[in-house]
Tab-separated table of C-alpha atoms (C1' of nucleotides) in Angstrom:
chain	number	residue	atom	x	y	z
A	229	UNK	CA	-82.398	-5.817	-12.913
A	230	UNK	CA	-82.241	-9.471	-12.149
A	231	UNK	CA	-80.899	-11.276	-9.175
A	232	UNK	CA	-79.855	-14.181	-11.306
A	233	UNK	CA	-77.751	-12.065	-13.574
A	234	UNK	CA	-76.565	-9.938	-10.715
A	235	UNK	CA	-75.406	-12.954	-8.748
A	236	UNK	CA	-73.594	-14.341	-11.685
A	237	UNK	CA	-72.101	-11.001	-12.586
A	238	UNK	CA	-70.804	-10.936	-9.051
A	239	UNK	CA	-69.431	-14.419	-9.410
A	240	UNK	CA	-67.715	-13.948	-12.736
A	241	UNK	CA	-67.732	-10.251	-13.324
A	242	UNK	CA	-65.345	-10.462	-16.254
A	243	UNK	CA	-67.949	-12.127	-18.410
A	244	UNK	CA	-70.537	-10.157	-20.255
A	245	UNK	CA	-73.701	-11.551	-18.767
A	246	UNK	CA	-76.297	-9.640	-20.710
A	247	UNK	CA	-76.826	-12.177	-23.519
A	248	UNK	CA	-77.733	-14.794	-20.949
A	249	UNK	CA	-81.087	-13.271	-20.347
A	250	UNK	CA	-82.863	-13.683	-23.632
A	251	UNK	CA	-82.033	-17.293	-24.408
A	252	UNK	CA	-82.849	-18.583	-20.946
A	253	UNK	CA	-86.075	-16.634	-20.799
A	254	UNK	CA	-87.159	-18.046	-24.127
A	255	UNK	CA	-86.548	-21.534	-22.792
A	256	UNK	CA	-88.491	-20.849	-19.624
A	257	UNK	CA	-91.375	-19.229	-21.416
A	258	UNK	CA	-91.547	-22.080	-23.901
A	259	UNK	CA	-91.754	-24.559	-21.070
A	260	UNK	CA	-94.657	-22.759	-19.448
A	261	UNK	CA	-96.497	-22.136	-22.713
A	262	UNK	CA	-96.108	-25.754	-23.751
A	263	UNK	CA	-97.636	-26.891	-20.482
A	264	UNK	CA	-100.703	-24.760	-21.155
A	265	UNK	CA	-101.117	-26.052	-24.682
A	266	UNK	CA	-100.658	-29.625	-23.537
A	267	UNK	CA	-103.514	-29.070	-21.127
A	268	UNK	CA	-105.725	-27.976	-24.024
A	269	UNK	CA	-104.850	-31.122	-25.962
A	270	UNK	CA	-105.658	-33.249	-22.941
A	271	UNK	CA	-109.039	-31.575	-22.649
A	272	UNK	CA	-109.858	-32.822	-26.127
A	273	UNK	CA	-108.833	-36.366	-25.394
A	274	UNK	CA	-105.402	-36.233	-26.982
A	275	UNK	CA	-103.136	-37.760	-24.397
A	276	UNK	CA	-100.134	-37.518	-26.648
A	277	UNK	CA	-98.847	-34.012	-26.588
A	278	UNK	CA	-97.796	-33.384	-30.151
A	279	UNK	CA	-100.745	-35.019	-31.839
A	280	UNK	CA	-102.894	-31.923	-31.812
A	281	UNK	CA	-100.201	-30.046	-33.703
A	282	UNK	CA	-100.536	-32.479	-36.585
A	283	UNK	CA	-104.276	-32.012	-36.782
A	284	UNK	CA	-104.072	-28.247	-36.631
A	285	UNK	CA	-101.291	-28.185	-39.206
A	286	UNK	CA	-103.492	-30.095	-41.588
A	287	UNK	CA	-106.439	-27.874	-40.792
A	288	UNK	CA	-104.445	-24.730	-41.405
A	289	UNK	CA	-102.959	-26.027	-44.623
A	290	UNK	CA	-106.351	-25.520	-46.219
A	291	UNK	CA	-108.128	-27.618	-48.817
A	292	UNK	CA	-107.731	-30.357	-49.670
A	293	UNK	CA	-106.535	-30.837	-46.089
A	294	UNK	CA	-103.827	-33.326	-46.798
A	295	UNK	CA	-100.041	-33.162	-46.684
A	296	UNK	CA	-97.132	-35.576	-46.811
A	297	UNK	CA	-95.519	-36.989	-43.673
A	298	UNK	CA	-92.276	-35.215	-44.594
A	299	UNK	CA	-94.012	-31.884	-44.772
A	300	UNK	CA	-95.615	-32.465	-41.395
A	301	UNK	CA	-92.317	-33.583	-39.913
A	302	UNK	CA	-90.618	-30.371	-40.972
A	303	UNK	CA	-93.384	-28.303	-39.456
A	304	UNK	CA	-93.153	-30.161	-36.185
A	305	UNK	CA	-89.348	-30.142	-36.103
A	306	UNK	CA	-89.296	-33.927	-36.056
A	307	UNK	CA	-87.648	-36.656	-38.070
A	308	UNK	CA	-89.894	-38.514	-40.462
A	309	UNK	CA	-89.557	-41.555	-38.242
A	310	UNK	CA	-90.939	-39.625	-35.333
A	311	UNK	CA	-93.809	-38.397	-37.475
A	312	UNK	CA	-94.615	-41.951	-38.492
A	313	UNK	CA	-95.234	-42.733	-34.842
A	314	UNK	CA	-97.575	-39.811	-34.401
A	315	UNK	CA	-99.450	-40.651	-37.564
A	316	UNK	CA	-99.852	-44.249	-36.477
A	317	UNK	CA	-101.538	-43.090	-33.305
A	318	UNK	CA	-103.763	-40.602	-35.083
A	319	UNK	CA	-104.736	-43.051	-37.783
A	320	UNK	CA	-105.567	-45.671	-35.203
A	321	UNK	CA	-107.728	-43.111	-33.426
A	322	UNK	CA	-109.560	-42.438	-36.675
A	323	UNK	CA	-108.525	-38.793	-36.837
A	324	UNK	CA	-106.423	-39.004	-39.995
A	325	UNK	CA	-106.210	-41.408	-42.923
A	326	UNK	CA	-103.280	-42.289	-45.167
A	327	UNK	CA	-103.889	-42.269	-48.888
A	328	UNK	CA	-101.450	-42.910	-51.714
A	329	UNK	CA	-100.119	-39.923	-53.636
A	330	UNK	CA	-101.310	-40.550	-57.189
A	331	UNK	CA	-98.372	-38.631	-58.664
A	332	UNK	CA	-95.534	-40.209	-56.674
A	333	UNK	CA	-95.848	-43.765	-55.635
A	334	UNK	CA	-93.291	-43.336	-52.863
A	335	UNK	CA	-95.468	-40.721	-51.282
A	336	UNK	CA	-98.414	-40.720	-48.946
A	337	UNK	CA	-101.010	-38.105	-48.196
A	338	UNK	CA	-102.142	-37.693	-44.629
A	339	UNK	CA	-105.779	-36.598	-44.678
A	340	UNK	CA	-108.054	-35.303	-41.952
A	341	UNK	CA	-111.067	-37.509	-41.409
A	342	UNK	CA	-114.403	-35.919	-40.617
A	343	UNK	CA	-113.846	-36.588	-36.970
A	344	UNK	CA	-110.320	-35.248	-37.206
A	345	UNK	CA	-111.606	-32.088	-38.838
A	346	UNK	CA	-114.172	-31.592	-36.103
A	347	UNK	CA	-111.598	-32.104	-33.399
A	348	UNK	CA	-109.114	-29.821	-35.113
A	349	UNK	CA	-111.706	-27.070	-35.329
A	350	UNK	CA	-112.841	-27.172	-31.748
A	351	UNK	CA	-109.426	-27.767	-30.263
A	352	UNK	CA	-107.862	-25.080	-32.370
A	353	UNK	CA	-110.291	-22.516	-31.038
A	354	UNK	CA	-109.369	-23.469	-27.507
A	355	UNK	CA	-105.715	-23.391	-28.392
A	356	UNK	CA	-106.024	-19.934	-29.882
A	357	UNK	CA	-107.893	-18.756	-26.818
A	358	UNK	CA	-105.104	-20.092	-24.656
A	359	UNK	CA	-102.479	-18.383	-26.750
A	360	UNK	CA	-104.432	-15.169	-26.632
A	361	UNK	CA	-104.537	-15.431	-22.858
A	362	UNK	CA	-100.782	-15.753	-22.814
A	363	UNK	CA	-100.356	-12.792	-25.097
A	364	UNK	CA	-102.723	-10.670	-23.095
A	365	UNK	CA	-99.870	-10.290	-20.662
A	366	UNK	CA	-98.271	-7.956	-23.173
A	367	UNK	CA	-99.625	-4.749	-24.619
A	368	UNK	CA	-100.148	-4.297	-28.334
A	369	UNK	CA	-96.781	-2.700	-28.956
A	370	UNK	CA	-94.990	-5.441	-27.096
A	371	UNK	CA	-96.852	-8.117	-28.996
A	372	UNK	CA	-95.852	-6.610	-32.311
A	373	UNK	CA	-92.257	-6.151	-31.225
A	374	UNK	CA	-92.062	-9.685	-29.906
A	375	UNK	CA	-93.484	-11.127	-33.113
A	376	UNK	CA	-90.998	-9.218	-35.233
A	377	UNK	CA	-87.956	-9.909	-33.065
A	378	UNK	CA	-88.750	-13.576	-32.745
A	379	UNK	CA	-89.141	-13.926	-36.468
A	380	UNK	CA	-85.737	-12.377	-37.018
A	381	UNK	CA	-84.300	-14.683	-34.405
A	382	UNK	CA	-85.841	-17.719	-36.032
A	383	UNK	CA	-84.397	-16.797	-39.387
A	384	UNK	CA	-81.001	-16.362	-37.783
A	385	UNK	CA	-81.345	-19.730	-36.103
A	386	UNK	CA	-82.006	-21.292	-39.473
A	387	UNK	CA	-85.507	-22.456	-38.694
A	388	UNK	CA	-86.233	-24.786	-41.569
A	389	UNK	CA	-89.951	-24.407	-41.075
A	390	UNK	CA	-89.935	-20.698	-40.442
A	391	UNK	CA	-93.323	-19.135	-41.083
A	392	UNK	CA	-91.878	-17.284	-44.050
A	393	UNK	CA	-90.851	-20.543	-45.691
A	394	UNK	CA	-92.757	-23.327	-43.996
A	395	UNK	CA	-95.785	-23.277	-46.161
A	396	UNK	CA	-94.121	-23.451	-49.505
A	397	UNK	CA	-91.779	-26.419	-49.452
A	398	UNK	CA	-92.478	-28.862	-52.230
A	399	UNK	CA	-96.167	-29.613	-52.290
A	400	UNK	CA	-95.787	-33.228	-53.274
B	130	UNK	CA	-96.491	-11.020	-43.315
B	131	UNK	CA	-96.430	-14.757	-42.849
B	132	UNK	CA	-97.724	-17.469	-45.084
B	133	UNK	CA	-98.638	-19.590	-42.091
B	134	UNK	CA	-100.795	-16.930	-40.566
B	135	UNK	CA	-102.107	-15.836	-43.925
B	136	UNK	CA	-103.170	-19.353	-44.804
B	137	UNK	CA	-104.939	-19.790	-41.570
B	138	UNK	CA	-106.530	-16.377	-41.750
B	139	UNK	CA	-107.908	-17.440	-45.090
B	140	UNK	CA	-109.200	-20.662	-43.632
B	141	UNK	CA	-110.955	-19.207	-40.641
B	142	UNK	CA	-111.043	-15.517	-41.234
B	143	UNK	CA	-113.394	-14.870	-38.348
B	144	UNK	CA	-110.708	-15.702	-35.840
B	145	UNK	CA	-108.152	-13.177	-34.788
B	146	UNK	CA	-104.944	-14.853	-35.825
B	147	UNK	CA	-102.428	-12.356	-34.610
B	148	UNK	CA	-101.762	-13.877	-31.162
B	149	UNK	CA	-100.779	-17.120	-32.820
B	150	UNK	CA	-97.465	-15.770	-33.888
B	151	UNK	CA	-95.676	-15.049	-30.653
B	152	UNK	CA	-96.391	-18.251	-28.763
B	153	UNK	CA	-95.511	-20.560	-31.638
B	154	UNK	CA	-92.354	-18.654	-32.409
B	155	UNK	CA	-91.244	-18.886	-28.813
B	156	UNK	CA	-91.728	-22.642	-28.983
B	157	UNK	CA	-89.793	-22.939	-32.215
B	158	UNK	CA	-86.971	-20.734	-31.033
B	159	UNK	CA	-86.725	-22.640	-27.779
B	160	UNK	CA	-86.414	-25.884	-29.690
B	161	UNK	CA	-83.546	-24.578	-31.796
B	162	UNK	CA	-81.764	-22.889	-28.905
B	163	UNK	CA	-82.033	-25.991	-26.773
B	164	UNK	CA	-80.437	-28.050	-29.517
B	165	UNK	CA	-77.461	-25.711	-29.556
B	166	UNK	CA	-77.034	-25.781	-25.806
B	167	UNK	CA	-77.330	-29.550	-25.742
B	168	UNK	CA	-74.469	-29.669	-28.216
B	169	UNK	CA	-72.345	-27.618	-25.824
B	170	UNK	CA	-73.116	-29.998	-22.980
B	171	UNK	CA	-72.191	-32.958	-25.145
B	172	UNK	CA	-68.851	-31.344	-25.951
B	173	UNK	CA	-68.068	-31.391	-22.256
B	174	UNK	CA	-68.966	-35.027	-21.826
B	175	UNK	CA	-72.426	-34.515	-20.392
B	176	UNK	CA	-74.593	-36.847	-22.400
B	177	UNK	CA	-77.658	-36.093	-20.350
B	178	UNK	CA	-79.116	-32.843	-21.493
B	179	UNK	CA	-80.177	-31.108	-18.327
B	180	UNK	CA	-77.220	-32.024	-16.193
B	181	UNK	CA	-75.180	-29.012	-17.153
B	182	UNK	CA	-77.942	-26.739	-15.950
B	183	UNK	CA	-77.595	-28.154	-12.471
B	184	UNK	CA	-73.858	-27.513	-12.403
B	185	UNK	CA	-74.184	-23.983	-13.696
B	186	UNK	CA	-77.017	-23.240	-11.302
B	187	UNK	CA	-74.802	-24.241	-8.438
B	188	UNK	CA	-71.917	-22.254	-9.852
B	189	UNK	CA	-74.021	-19.156	-10.248
B	190	UNK	CA	-75.515	-19.467	-6.805
B	191	UNK	CA	-72.173	-18.341	-5.411
B	192	UNK	CA	-70.340	-19.479	-2.306
B	193	UNK	CA	-70.649	-21.847	-0.650
B	194	UNK	CA	-71.800	-23.444	-3.911
B	195	UNK	CA	-74.433	-25.683	-2.470
B	196	UNK	CA	-78.217	-25.733	-2.656
B	197	UNK	CA	-81.041	-28.093	-1.802
B	198	UNK	CA	-82.584	-30.460	-4.360
B	199	UNK	CA	-85.880	-28.597	-4.036
B	200	UNK	CA	-84.245	-25.322	-4.926
B	201	UNK	CA	-82.573	-26.858	-7.916
B	202	UNK	CA	-85.811	-28.502	-9.019
B	203	UNK	CA	-87.633	-25.204	-9.005
B	204	UNK	CA	-84.916	-23.588	-11.050
B	205	UNK	CA	-85.001	-26.390	-13.593
B	206	UNK	CA	-88.816	-26.528	-13.719
B	207	UNK	CA	-88.752	-30.134	-12.578
B	208	UNK	CA	-90.342	-32.180	-9.833
B	209	UNK	CA	-88.072	-33.107	-6.970
B	210	UNK	CA	-88.274	-36.703	-8.126
B	211	UNK	CA	-86.886	-35.733	-11.478
B	212	UNK	CA	-84.126	-33.792	-9.825
B	213	UNK	CA	-83.202	-36.829	-7.748
B	214	UNK	CA	-82.490	-38.674	-10.986
B	215	UNK	CA	-80.228	-35.933	-12.282
B	216	UNK	CA	-78.401	-35.688	-9.005
B	217	UNK	CA	-77.850	-39.437	-8.918
B	218	UNK	CA	-76.143	-39.252	-12.301
B	219	UNK	CA	-74.052	-36.230	-11.371
B	220	UNK	CA	-73.046	-37.698	-8.041
B	221	UNK	CA	-72.079	-40.949	-9.691
B	222	UNK	CA	-69.978	-38.971	-12.162
B	223	UNK	CA	-68.224	-37.249	-9.273
B	224	UNK	CA	-69.403	-33.786	-10.244
B	225	UNK	CA	-71.556	-33.100	-7.198
B	226	UNK	CA	-71.712	-34.492	-3.681
B	227	UNK	CA	-74.652	-34.766	-1.298
B	228	UNK	CA	-74.096	-33.591	2.251
B	229	UNK	CA	-76.566	-33.459	5.124
B	230	UNK	CA	-78.011	-30.096	6.052
B	231	UNK	CA	-76.831	-29.607	9.645
B	232	UNK	CA	-79.856	-27.462	10.479
B	233	UNK	CA	-82.606	-29.650	9.020
B	234	UNK	CA	-82.120	-33.365	9.070
B	235	UNK	CA	-84.683	-33.857	6.300
B	236	UNK	CA	-82.599	-31.708	4.027
B	237	UNK	CA	-79.607	-32.315	1.814
B	238	UNK	CA	-77.082	-29.949	0.313
B	239	UNK	CA	-75.925	-30.593	-3.196
B	240	UNK	CA	-72.338	-29.398	-3.479
B	241	UNK	CA	-70.068	-28.917	-6.458
B	242	UNK	CA	-66.966	-31.065	-6.274
B	243	UNK	CA	-63.666	-29.663	-7.492
B	244	UNK	CA	-64.145	-31.439	-10.763
B	245	UNK	CA	-67.720	-30.220	-10.985
B	246	UNK	CA	-66.574	-26.671	-10.409
B	247	UNK	CA	-63.978	-26.950	-13.148
B	248	UNK	CA	-66.483	-28.365	-15.567
B	249	UNK	CA	-69.072	-25.758	-14.659
B	250	UNK	CA	-66.589	-22.987	-15.301
B	251	UNK	CA	-65.378	-24.160	-18.663
B	252	UNK	CA	-68.736	-25.334	-19.915
B	253	UNK	CA	-70.438	-22.179	-18.778
B	254	UNK	CA	-68.084	-20.068	-20.831
B	255	UNK	CA	-68.905	-22.134	-23.897
B	256	UNK	CA	-72.567	-21.932	-23.103
B	257	UNK	CA	-72.397	-18.174	-22.806
B	258	UNK	CA	-70.522	-17.966	-26.085
B	259	UNK	CA	-73.228	-20.012	-27.713
B	260	UNK	CA	-75.946	-17.839	-26.288
B	261	UNK	CA	-74.102	-14.762	-27.407
B	262	UNK	CA	-73.932	-16.210	-30.911
B	263	UNK	CA	-77.670	-16.662	-30.842
B	264	UNK	CA	-78.212	-13.146	-29.629
B	265	UNK	CA	-75.902	-11.687	-32.226
B	266	UNK	CA	-78.734	-12.216	-34.656
B	267	UNK	CA	-80.444	-9.257	-33.008
B	268	UNK	CA	-79.219	-5.707	-32.691
B	269	UNK	CA	-78.722	-4.072	-29.333
B	270	UNK	CA	-82.143	-2.486	-29.226
B	271	UNK	CA	-83.830	-5.724	-30.099
B	272	UNK	CA	-81.884	-7.583	-27.448
B	273	UNK	CA	-82.950	-5.124	-24.792
B	274	UNK	CA	-86.559	-5.169	-25.942
B	275	UNK	CA	-86.617	-8.948	-26.042
B	276	UNK	CA	-85.167	-9.229	-22.558
B	277	UNK	CA	-87.733	-6.833	-21.154
B	278	UNK	CA	-90.726	-8.279	-22.962
B	279	UNK	CA	-89.818	-11.836	-22.097
B	280	UNK	CA	-89.445	-10.982	-18.461
B	281	UNK	CA	-92.889	-9.433	-18.409
B	282	UNK	CA	-94.239	-12.490	-20.156
B	283	UNK	CA	-92.614	-14.809	-17.635
B	284	UNK	CA	-94.097	-12.913	-14.755
B	285	UNK	CA	-97.495	-13.136	-16.401
B	286	UNK	CA	-97.029	-16.841	-16.908
B	287	UNK	CA	-96.339	-17.237	-13.228
B	288	UNK	CA	-92.803	-18.465	-13.580
B	289	UNK	CA	-92.032	-19.713	-10.117
B	290	UNK	CA	-88.324	-19.403	-10.712
B	291	UNK	CA	-88.464	-16.085	-12.456
B	292	UNK	CA	-85.128	-14.298	-12.352
B	293	UNK	CA	-86.649	-11.637	-10.140
B	294	UNK	CA	-87.564	-14.223	-7.536
B	295	UNK	CA	-85.583	-17.365	-8.237
B	296	UNK	CA	-82.527	-16.525	-6.266
B	297	UNK	CA	-84.125	-15.672	-3.009
B	298	UNK	CA	-86.322	-18.590	-2.075
B	299	UNK	CA	-85.492	-20.130	1.241
B	300	UNK	CA	-81.758	-20.498	1.590
B	301	UNK	CA	-81.875	-23.770	3.484
C	24	DC	C1'	-76.656	-45.516	-59.636
C	25	DT	C1'	-77.895	-41.883	-56.393
C	26	DA	C1'	-81.427	-39.541	-54.000
C	27	DA	C1'	-85.880	-39.259	-51.844
C	28	DT	C1'	-90.042	-41.159	-49.275
C	29	DA	C1'	-92.037	-43.630	-45.748
C	30	DT	C1'	-91.978	-47.264	-42.436
C	31	DC	C1'	-90.328	-50.213	-38.811
C	32	DA	C1'	-87.785	-52.234	-34.911
C	33	DG	C1'	-84.880	-51.318	-31.394
C	34	DC	C1'	-82.960	-48.184	-28.270
C	35	DG	C1'	-82.264	-44.546	-24.878
C	36	DC	C1'	-83.442	-40.705	-22.508
C	37	DT	C1'	-86.384	-38.060	-19.643
C	38	DA	C1'	-89.535	-36.930	-16.394
C	39	DC	C1'	-93.725	-37.957	-13.797
C	40	DT	C1'	-96.554	-40.288	-10.284
C	41	DG	C1'	-97.437	-42.165	-6.002
C	42	DA	C1'	-95.717	-44.300	-1.941
C	43	DG	C1'	-92.726	-44.206	1.868
C	44	DA	C1'	-89.212	-42.739	5.312
C	45	DT	C1'	-87.687	-39.025	7.935
C	46	DC	C1'	-88.044	-34.908	10.239
C	47	DT	C1'	-90.156	-30.001	11.634
D	202	DC	C1'	-101.086	-34.529	13.457
D	203	DA	C1'	-100.236	-31.756	9.300
D	204	DG	C1'	-96.678	-30.321	6.351
D	205	DA	C1'	-92.078	-30.413	4.284
D	206	DT	C1'	-87.969	-32.844	2.278
D	207	DC	C1'	-85.973	-36.296	-0.251
D	208	DT	C1'	-85.745	-40.843	-2.338
D	209	DC	C1'	-87.291	-44.760	-4.905
D	210	DA	C1'	-89.768	-47.973	-7.993
D	211	DG	C1'	-92.629	-48.209	-11.518
D	212	DT	C1'	-94.579	-46.214	-15.585
D	213	DA	C1'	-95.241	-43.633	-19.753
D	214	DT	C1'	-93.870	-40.724	-23.210
D	215	DC	C1'	-91.211	-39.441	-26.780
D	216	DG	C1'	-88.221	-39.162	-30.445
D	217	DC	C1'	-83.982	-40.840	-32.642
D	218	DT	C1'	-81.061	-44.053	-35.302
D	219	DG	C1'	-80.234	-47.183	-38.747
D	220	DA	C1'	-81.956	-50.550	-41.892
D	221	DT	C1'	-85.295	-51.639	-45.450
D	222	DA	C1'	-88.452	-51.435	-49.455
D	223	DT	C1'	-89.999	-48.748	-52.939
D	224	DT	C1'	-89.815	-45.362	-56.417
D	225	DA	C1'	-87.985	-41.112	-58.908
DNA sequence: CTAATATCAGCGCTACTGAGATCT
DNA sequence: CAGATCTCAGTATCGCTGATATTA
């Protein structure tokens, strides 16, 4: 099946080696997929890898295209401090703007600027194309199975921003 | 199915949103799995995240438990320069030793020390337990399907250290 | 008062790049 | 000479932690 597993099974045959496969392959695949998506971001002038994710998150969140830093941080699996850094860069680049939340004076809304919206739209299409290219390596059944299994895995891992929950944490 | 996808489908309904799911879920899952494995490494006194991977790679490679930096770099998806940094730390910690390759005076063998071997053994068992805990969130069929699908995906992604090829690049 | 939000400064980790030395 | 191996110095990125101000 796999030389890696086989070698290790030979080395420590008393251990059940089968569970090793899935976790390590997820890590490897993530590494390779991330590299492709980073290349897309670079194409659109975003030298900082995670910045595009913020723009596309805002774009996907729908009108009025603004969210709080905390909400964005959860979606990006970052601390709010880390998100502050990203937002500083994006604001400085004129792609997002910070506006006060009228209902909670502690809060801030991060809004897409016109330029940010344009960039999000074009870059997101490229990003989707890239992801489709990755997925084209699997047939339709495999894609569906992978989507379902990964969702179950994410729930089990306690993903706080799991697709099934990510888009309905407190809205303000 | 998923609020994230549904929201986006509503935003840009002309785009086929289905491929979005798998890639993003792989990235999320990888993030959460990596955090768990980093915690295992920390338990064993390895503050630097990737260092344990080097020890376990050497352990799994079997007798005589030595490999070249290039080989290790490929397995870790790193440049050789990055691997040099890891090896410096591990050598300083007394967990590996560098020895000249008698057959190629450009080359170096990275060897597990006794202490490195001990640590690799104990930490690897914990790491496997952790990975098994992750996998326990899936049933047997799902585990098998995930392993197969991910391997196909890795091959498609051109994983240079794919399990099917990683353990038979040049031996010296 | 406790909890939540956002920011900021300081810190540490990580890996990459490009150059160079050595050797095949 | 081209190509491979490894190392090194310099650089950049990135996110976290902990403290702070503000507000609920």
